[in-house]
Amino acid sequence: MERILVSACLMGRPVRYDGGAKPVGDGVVGRWRDEGRVVVFCPEVSGGLPVPRAPAEIVGGDGADVLDGVARVLTASGEDVSRQFVRGARLALGAVRAAGVRVALLKESSPSCGSLRVYDGRFAGTRVPGHGVTTALLRRAGVRVFGEDRIAEAAICLRELEGGGASR
């Protein structure tokens, strides 16, 4: 049975920067949880950031650029939290490898977990194409990453990995 890494905030855990959660009410995710497939993880908290914490955005690129040292993750006050984001991404990769995970469902637009878009680094609420630090590292390791708005695609991917195809 394939397992799936899921952002802790999507599973209802209050780990977001504002102390909240963003639980998904999708029945598929509930079924995955009930089947014991879900590996719950928050890279930001695991990387050493507190709850609550100052909001952070990637400045100068996206998560891949942070991993490569050419962009940074900063808070609105200018504190560089790149080290914590990279540490959290590495710990997420370790959890993925330990559990044999090949698919992840992560919080879209997050500087850690965004899979299609992230905020632009100006703290104005503008999102741009790109991915977060954890997503970038997981993708480099061959993990398929989906945002919470793409649960159906993640489910298809899991079925295909199990040899069931898309029609199952």
PDB file of C-alpha atoms in Angstrom:
ATOM      1  CA  MET A   1       0.000   0.000   0.000  1.00  0.00           C
ATOM      2  CA  GLU A   2       1.413   3.358  -1.048  1.00  0.00           C
ATOM      3  CA  ARG A   3       1.740   6.002   1.663  1.00  0.00           C
ATOM      4  CA  ILE A   4       1.378   9.744   1.174  1.00  0.00           C
ATOM      5  CA  LEU A   5       3.063  12.641   2.961  1.00  0.00           C
ATOM      6  CA  VAL A   6       0.459  15.265   3.934  1.00  0.00           C
ATOM      7  CA  SER A   7       1.057  18.734   5.358  1.00  0.00           C
ATOM      8  CA  ALA A   8       0.154  18.733   9.047  1.00  0.00           C
ATOM      9  CA  CYS A   9      -2.016  21.845   8.634  1.00  0.00           C
ATOM     10  CA  LEU A  10      -4.120  20.037   6.025  1.00  0.00           C
ATOM     11  CA  MET A  11      -4.741  17.292   8.590  1.00  0.00           C
ATOM     12  CA  GLY A  12      -6.080  19.842  11.066  1.00  0.00           C
ATOM     13  CA  ARG A  13      -3.011  20.386  13.182  1.00  0.00           C
ATOM     14  CA  PRO A  14      -2.555  24.022  14.328  1.00  0.00           C
ATOM     15  CA  VAL A  15       0.964  24.506  12.949  1.00  0.00           C
ATOM     16  CA  ARG A  16       0.541  27.400  10.516  1.00  0.00           C
ATOM     17  CA  TYR A  17       2.340  30.699  11.031  1.00  0.00           C
ATOM     18  CA  ASP A  18      -0.850  32.175  12.547  1.00  0.00           C
ATOM     19  CA  GLY A  19      -1.371  29.228  14.887  1.00  0.00           C
ATOM     20  CA  GLY A  20      -4.195  27.873  12.760  1.00  0.00           C
ATOM     21  CA  ALA A  21      -4.815  24.900  10.523  1.00  0.00           C
ATOM     22  CA  LYS A  22      -6.267  24.491   7.021  1.00  0.00           C
ATOM     23  CA  PRO A  23      -7.939  21.074   7.245  1.00  0.00           C
ATOM     24  CA  VAL A  24      -9.195  19.555   4.024  1.00  0.00           C
ATOM     25  CA  GLY A  25     -12.667  18.084   4.248  1.00  0.00           C
ATOM     26  CA  ASP A  26     -12.151  15.788   1.312  1.00  0.00           C
ATOM     27  CA  GLY A  27     -13.351  12.224   1.810  1.00  0.00           C
ATOM     28  CA  VAL A  28     -10.367  10.835  -0.088  1.00  0.00           C
ATOM     29  CA  VAL A  29      -7.934  12.285   2.460  1.00  0.00           C
ATOM     30  CA  GLY A  30     -10.080  10.909   5.289  1.00  0.00           C
ATOM     31  CA  ARG A  31     -10.002   7.476   3.673  1.00  0.00           C
ATOM     32  CA  TRP A  32      -6.206   7.673   3.290  1.00  0.00           C
ATOM     33  CA  ARG A  33      -5.957   8.536   6.992  1.00  0.00           C
ATOM     34  CA  ASP A  34      -8.274   5.677   7.973  1.00  0.00           C
ATOM     35  CA  GLU A  35      -6.259   3.254   5.824  1.00  0.00           C
ATOM     36  CA  GLY A  36      -3.034   4.282   7.585  1.00  0.00           C
ATOM     37  CA  ARG A  37      -1.507   5.766   4.433  1.00  0.00           C
ATOM     38  CA  VAL A  38      -0.894   9.288   5.740  1.00  0.00           C
ATOM     39  CA  VAL A  39       2.482  10.464   7.000  1.00  0.00           C
ATOM     40  CA  VAL A  40       1.760  13.832   8.635  1.00  0.00           C
ATOM     41  CA  PHE A  41       4.545  16.408   8.543  1.00  0.00           C
ATOM     42  CA  CYS A  42       5.133  20.155   8.959  1.00  0.00           C
ATOM     43  CA  PRO A  43       8.536  21.161   7.613  1.00  0.00           C
ATOM     44  CA  GLU A  44       8.455  24.627   9.149  1.00  0.00           C
ATOM     45  CA  VAL A  45       7.849  23.425  12.699  1.00  0.00           C
ATOM     46  CA  SER A  46      10.215  20.481  12.191  1.00  0.00           C
ATOM     47  CA  GLY A  47      12.833  22.933  10.924  1.00  0.00           C
ATOM     48  CA  GLY A  48      12.712  24.814  14.226  1.00  0.00           C
ATOM     49  CA  LEU A  49      10.166  27.579  13.703  1.00  0.00           C
ATOM     50  CA  PRO A  50       7.637  28.290  16.476  1.00  0.00           C
ATOM     51  CA  VAL A  51       3.841  28.444  16.344  1.00  0.00           C
ATOM     52  CA  PRO A  52       2.740  31.137  15.922  1.00  0.00           C
ATOM     53  CA  ARG A  53       5.531  32.738  13.907  1.00  0.00           C
ATOM     54  CA  ALA A  54       6.028  35.698  11.626  1.00  0.00           C
ATOM     55  CA  PRO A  55       4.790  35.092   8.080  1.00  0.00           C
ATOM     56  CA  ALA A  56       7.614  34.380   5.651  1.00  0.00           C
ATOM     57  CA  GLU A  57       7.988  34.537   1.879  1.00  0.00           C
ATOM     58  CA  ILE A  58      10.657  33.555  -0.598  1.00  0.00           C
ATOM     59  CA  VAL A  59      12.591  36.558  -1.881  1.00  0.00           C
ATOM     60  CA  GLY A  60      14.572  36.324  -5.107  1.00  0.00           C
ATOM     61  CA  GLY A  61      13.160  33.133  -6.617  1.00  0.00           C
ATOM     62  CA  ASP A  62      11.413  29.988  -5.444  1.00  0.00           C
ATOM     63  CA  GLY A  63      12.206  26.971  -3.289  1.00  0.00           C
ATOM     64  CA  ALA A  64      14.729  25.523  -5.735  1.00  0.00           C
ATOM     65  CA  ASP A  65      16.592  28.836  -5.643  1.00  0.00           C
ATOM     66  CA  VAL A  66      16.611  28.751  -1.829  1.00  0.00           C
ATOM     67  CA  LEU A  67      18.094  25.247  -1.913  1.00  0.00           C
ATOM     68  CA  ASP A  68      20.729  26.490  -4.366  1.00  0.00           C
ATOM     69  CA  GLY A  69      21.569  29.482  -2.149  1.00  0.00           C
ATOM     70  CA  VAL A  70      20.476  32.170  -4.610  1.00  0.00           C
ATOM     71  CA  ALA A  71      17.185  33.146  -2.905  1.00  0.00           C
ATOM     72  CA  ARG A  72      16.195  33.509   0.740  1.00  0.00           C
ATOM     73  CA  VAL A  73      13.146  33.007   2.920  1.00  0.00           C
ATOM     74  CA  LEU A  74      12.507  36.192   4.874  1.00  0.00           C
ATOM     75  CA  THR A  75       9.904  37.437   7.320  1.00  0.00           C
ATOM     76  CA  ALA A  76       8.213  40.783   6.685  1.00  0.00           C
ATOM     77  CA  SER A  77      10.675  42.375   9.146  1.00  0.00           C
ATOM     78  CA  GLY A  78      13.617  40.998   7.142  1.00  0.00           C
ATOM     79  CA  GLU A  79      14.657  38.101   9.390  1.00  0.00           C
ATOM     80  CA  ASP A  80      16.299  35.376   7.320  1.00  0.00           C
ATOM     81  CA  VAL A  81      14.675  32.021   8.145  1.00  0.00           C
ATOM     82  CA  SER A  82      16.117  30.175   5.149  1.00  0.00           C
ATOM     83  CA  ARG A  83      18.132  27.837   7.364  1.00  0.00           C
ATOM     84  CA  GLN A  84      14.998  26.615   9.158  1.00  0.00           C
ATOM     85  CA  PHE A  85      13.141  26.113   5.879  1.00  0.00           C
ATOM     86  CA  VAL A  86      15.994  24.102   4.368  1.00  0.00           C
ATOM     87  CA  ARG A  87      16.353  22.049   7.559  1.00  0.00           C
ATOM     88  CA  GLY A  88      12.622  21.311   7.536  1.00  0.00           C
ATOM     89  CA  ALA A  89      12.794  20.279   3.884  1.00  0.00           C
ATOM     90  CA  ARG A  90      15.660  17.893   4.629  1.00  0.00           C
ATOM     91  CA  LEU A  91      13.735  16.392   7.544  1.00  0.00           C
ATOM     92  CA  ALA A  92      10.679  15.973   5.291  1.00  0.00           C
ATOM     93  CA  LEU A  93      12.872  14.150   2.793  1.00  0.00           C
ATOM     94  CA  GLY A  94      14.104  11.913   5.584  1.00  0.00           C
ATOM     95  CA  ALA A  95      10.521  11.118   6.622  1.00  0.00           C
ATOM     96  CA  VAL A  96       9.613  10.371   2.997  1.00  0.00           C
ATOM     97  CA  ARG A  97      12.555   8.019   2.584  1.00  0.00           C
ATOM     98  CA  ALA A  98      11.907   6.274   5.913  1.00  0.00           C
ATOM     99  CA  ALA A  99       8.248   5.637   5.027  1.00  0.00           C
ATOM    100  CA  GLY A 100       8.820   4.828   1.348  1.00  0.00           C
ATOM    101  CA  VAL A 101       6.593   7.722   0.268  1.00  0.00           C
ATOM    102  CA  ARG A 102       6.470   8.633  -3.434  1.00  0.00           C
ATOM    103  CA  VAL A 103       3.538  11.100  -3.371  1.00  0.00           C
ATOM    104  CA  ALA A 104       2.918  14.192  -1.246  1.00  0.00           C
ATOM    105  CA  LEU A 105      -0.108  16.425  -0.666  1.00  0.00           C
ATOM    106  CA  LEU A 106       1.160  19.764   0.571  1.00  0.00           C
ATOM    107  CA  LYS A 107      -0.276  23.216   1.369  1.00  0.00           C
ATOM    108  CA  GLU A 108      -0.417  25.280  -1.802  1.00  0.00           C
ATOM    109  CA  SER A 109       1.232  28.739  -1.804  1.00  0.00           C
ATOM    110  CA  SER A 110       3.316  28.013   1.301  1.00  0.00           C
ATOM    111  CA  PRO A 111       7.022  28.968   1.143  1.00  0.00           C
ATOM    112  CA  SER A 112       7.715  25.375   2.209  1.00  0.00           C
ATOM    113  CA  CYS A 113       4.968  23.402   0.533  1.00  0.00           C
ATOM    114  CA  GLY A 114       3.666  25.329  -2.479  1.00  0.00           C
ATOM    115  CA  SER A 115       3.605  23.054  -5.516  1.00  0.00           C
ATOM    116  CA  LEU A 116       2.413  25.409  -8.250  1.00  0.00           C
ATOM    117  CA  ARG A 117       2.689  28.866  -6.737  1.00  0.00           C
ATOM    118  CA  VAL A 118       4.211  30.823  -3.864  1.00  0.00           C
ATOM    119  CA  TYR A 119       3.913  34.386  -2.632  1.00  0.00           C
ATOM    120  CA  ASP A 120       6.170  36.811  -4.469  1.00  0.00           C
ATOM    121  CA  GLY A 121       8.294  38.009  -1.535  1.00  0.00           C
ATOM    122  CA  ARG A 122       6.749  41.469  -1.264  1.00  0.00           C
ATOM    123  CA  PHE A 123       4.177  40.559   1.433  1.00  0.00           C
ATOM    124  CA  ALA A 124       1.402  42.051  -0.685  1.00  0.00           C
ATOM    125  CA  GLY A 125      -0.629  38.859  -1.106  1.00  0.00           C
ATOM    126  CA  THR A 126       0.511  38.319  -4.691  1.00  0.00           C
ATOM    127  CA  ARG A 127       1.210  34.743  -5.761  1.00  0.00           C
ATOM    128  CA  VAL A 128       3.517  33.768  -8.601  1.00  0.00           C
ATOM    129  CA  PRO A 129       4.345  30.456 -10.285  1.00  0.00           C
ATOM    130  CA  GLY A 130       6.911  28.475  -8.349  1.00  0.00           C
ATOM    131  CA  HIS A 131       7.269  26.002  -5.522  1.00  0.00           C
ATOM    132  CA  GLY A 132       8.296  25.990  -1.901  1.00  0.00           C
ATOM    133  CA  VAL A 133      11.544  24.750  -0.411  1.00  0.00           C
ATOM    134  CA  THR A 134      10.232  21.351   0.711  1.00  0.00           C
ATOM    135  CA  THR A 135       8.431  20.759  -2.565  1.00  0.00           C
ATOM    136  CA  ALA A 136      11.605  21.560  -4.506  1.00  0.00           C
ATOM    137  CA  LEU A 137      13.693  19.110  -2.474  1.00  0.00           C
ATOM    138  CA  LEU A 138      11.074  16.350  -2.630  1.00  0.00           C
ATOM    139  CA  ARG A 139      10.725  16.766  -6.389  1.00  0.00           C
ATOM    140  CA  ARG A 140      14.494  16.550  -6.803  1.00  0.00           C
ATOM    141  CA  ALA A 141      14.227  13.187  -5.027  1.00  0.00           C
ATOM    142  CA  GLY A 142      11.493  12.002  -7.403  1.00  0.00           C
ATOM    143  CA  VAL A 143       8.464  12.540  -5.157  1.00  0.00           C
ATOM    144  CA  ARG A 144       5.279  13.665  -6.932  1.00  0.00           C
ATOM    145  CA  VAL A 145       3.907  16.715  -5.078  1.00  0.00           C
ATOM    146  CA  PHE A 146       0.335  18.020  -5.269  1.00  0.00           C
ATOM    147  CA  GLY A 147      -1.447  20.928  -3.573  1.00  0.00           C
ATOM    148  CA  GLU A 148      -4.706  20.501  -1.689  1.00  0.00           C
ATOM    149  CA  ASP A 149      -6.581  21.742  -4.751  1.00  0.00           C
ATOM    150  CA  ARG A 150      -5.317  18.674  -6.674  1.00  0.00           C
ATOM    151  CA  ILE A 151      -6.404  15.793  -4.418  1.00  0.00           C
ATOM    152  CA  ALA A 152      -8.038  13.902  -7.292  1.00  0.00           C
ATOM    153  CA  GLU A 153      -4.744  13.985  -9.229  1.00  0.00           C
ATOM    154  CA  ALA A 154      -2.841  12.754  -6.175  1.00  0.00           C
ATOM    155  CA  ALA A 155      -5.333   9.881  -5.806  1.00  0.00           C
ATOM    156  CA  ILE A 156      -4.843   8.896  -9.444  1.00  0.00           C
ATOM    157  CA  CYS A 157      -1.072   8.990  -8.974  1.00  0.00           C
ATOM    158  CA  LEU A 158      -1.296   6.721  -5.917  1.00  0.00           C
ATOM    159  CA  ARG A 159      -3.482   4.230  -7.796  1.00  0.00           C
ATOM    160  CA  GLU A 160      -1.084   4.203 -10.746  1.00  0.00           C
ATOM    161  CA  LEU A 161       1.870   3.565  -8.438  1.00  0.00           C
ATOM    162  CA  GLU A 162      -0.027   0.634  -6.969  1.00  0.00           C
ATOM    163  CA  GLY A 163      -0.605  -0.726 -10.478  1.00  0.00           C
ATOM    164  CA  GLY A 164      -4.310   0.033 -10.488  1.00  0.00           C
ATOM    165  CA  GLY A 165      -4.402   2.623 -13.257  1.00  0.00           C
ATOM    166  CA  ALA A 166      -6.690   5.633 -13.315  1.00  0.00           C
ATOM    167  CA  SER A 167      -9.953   3.731 -13.656  1.00  0.00           C
ATOM    168  CA  ARG A 168      -9.905   1.985 -10.297  1.00  0.00           C
TER     169      ARG A 168
END
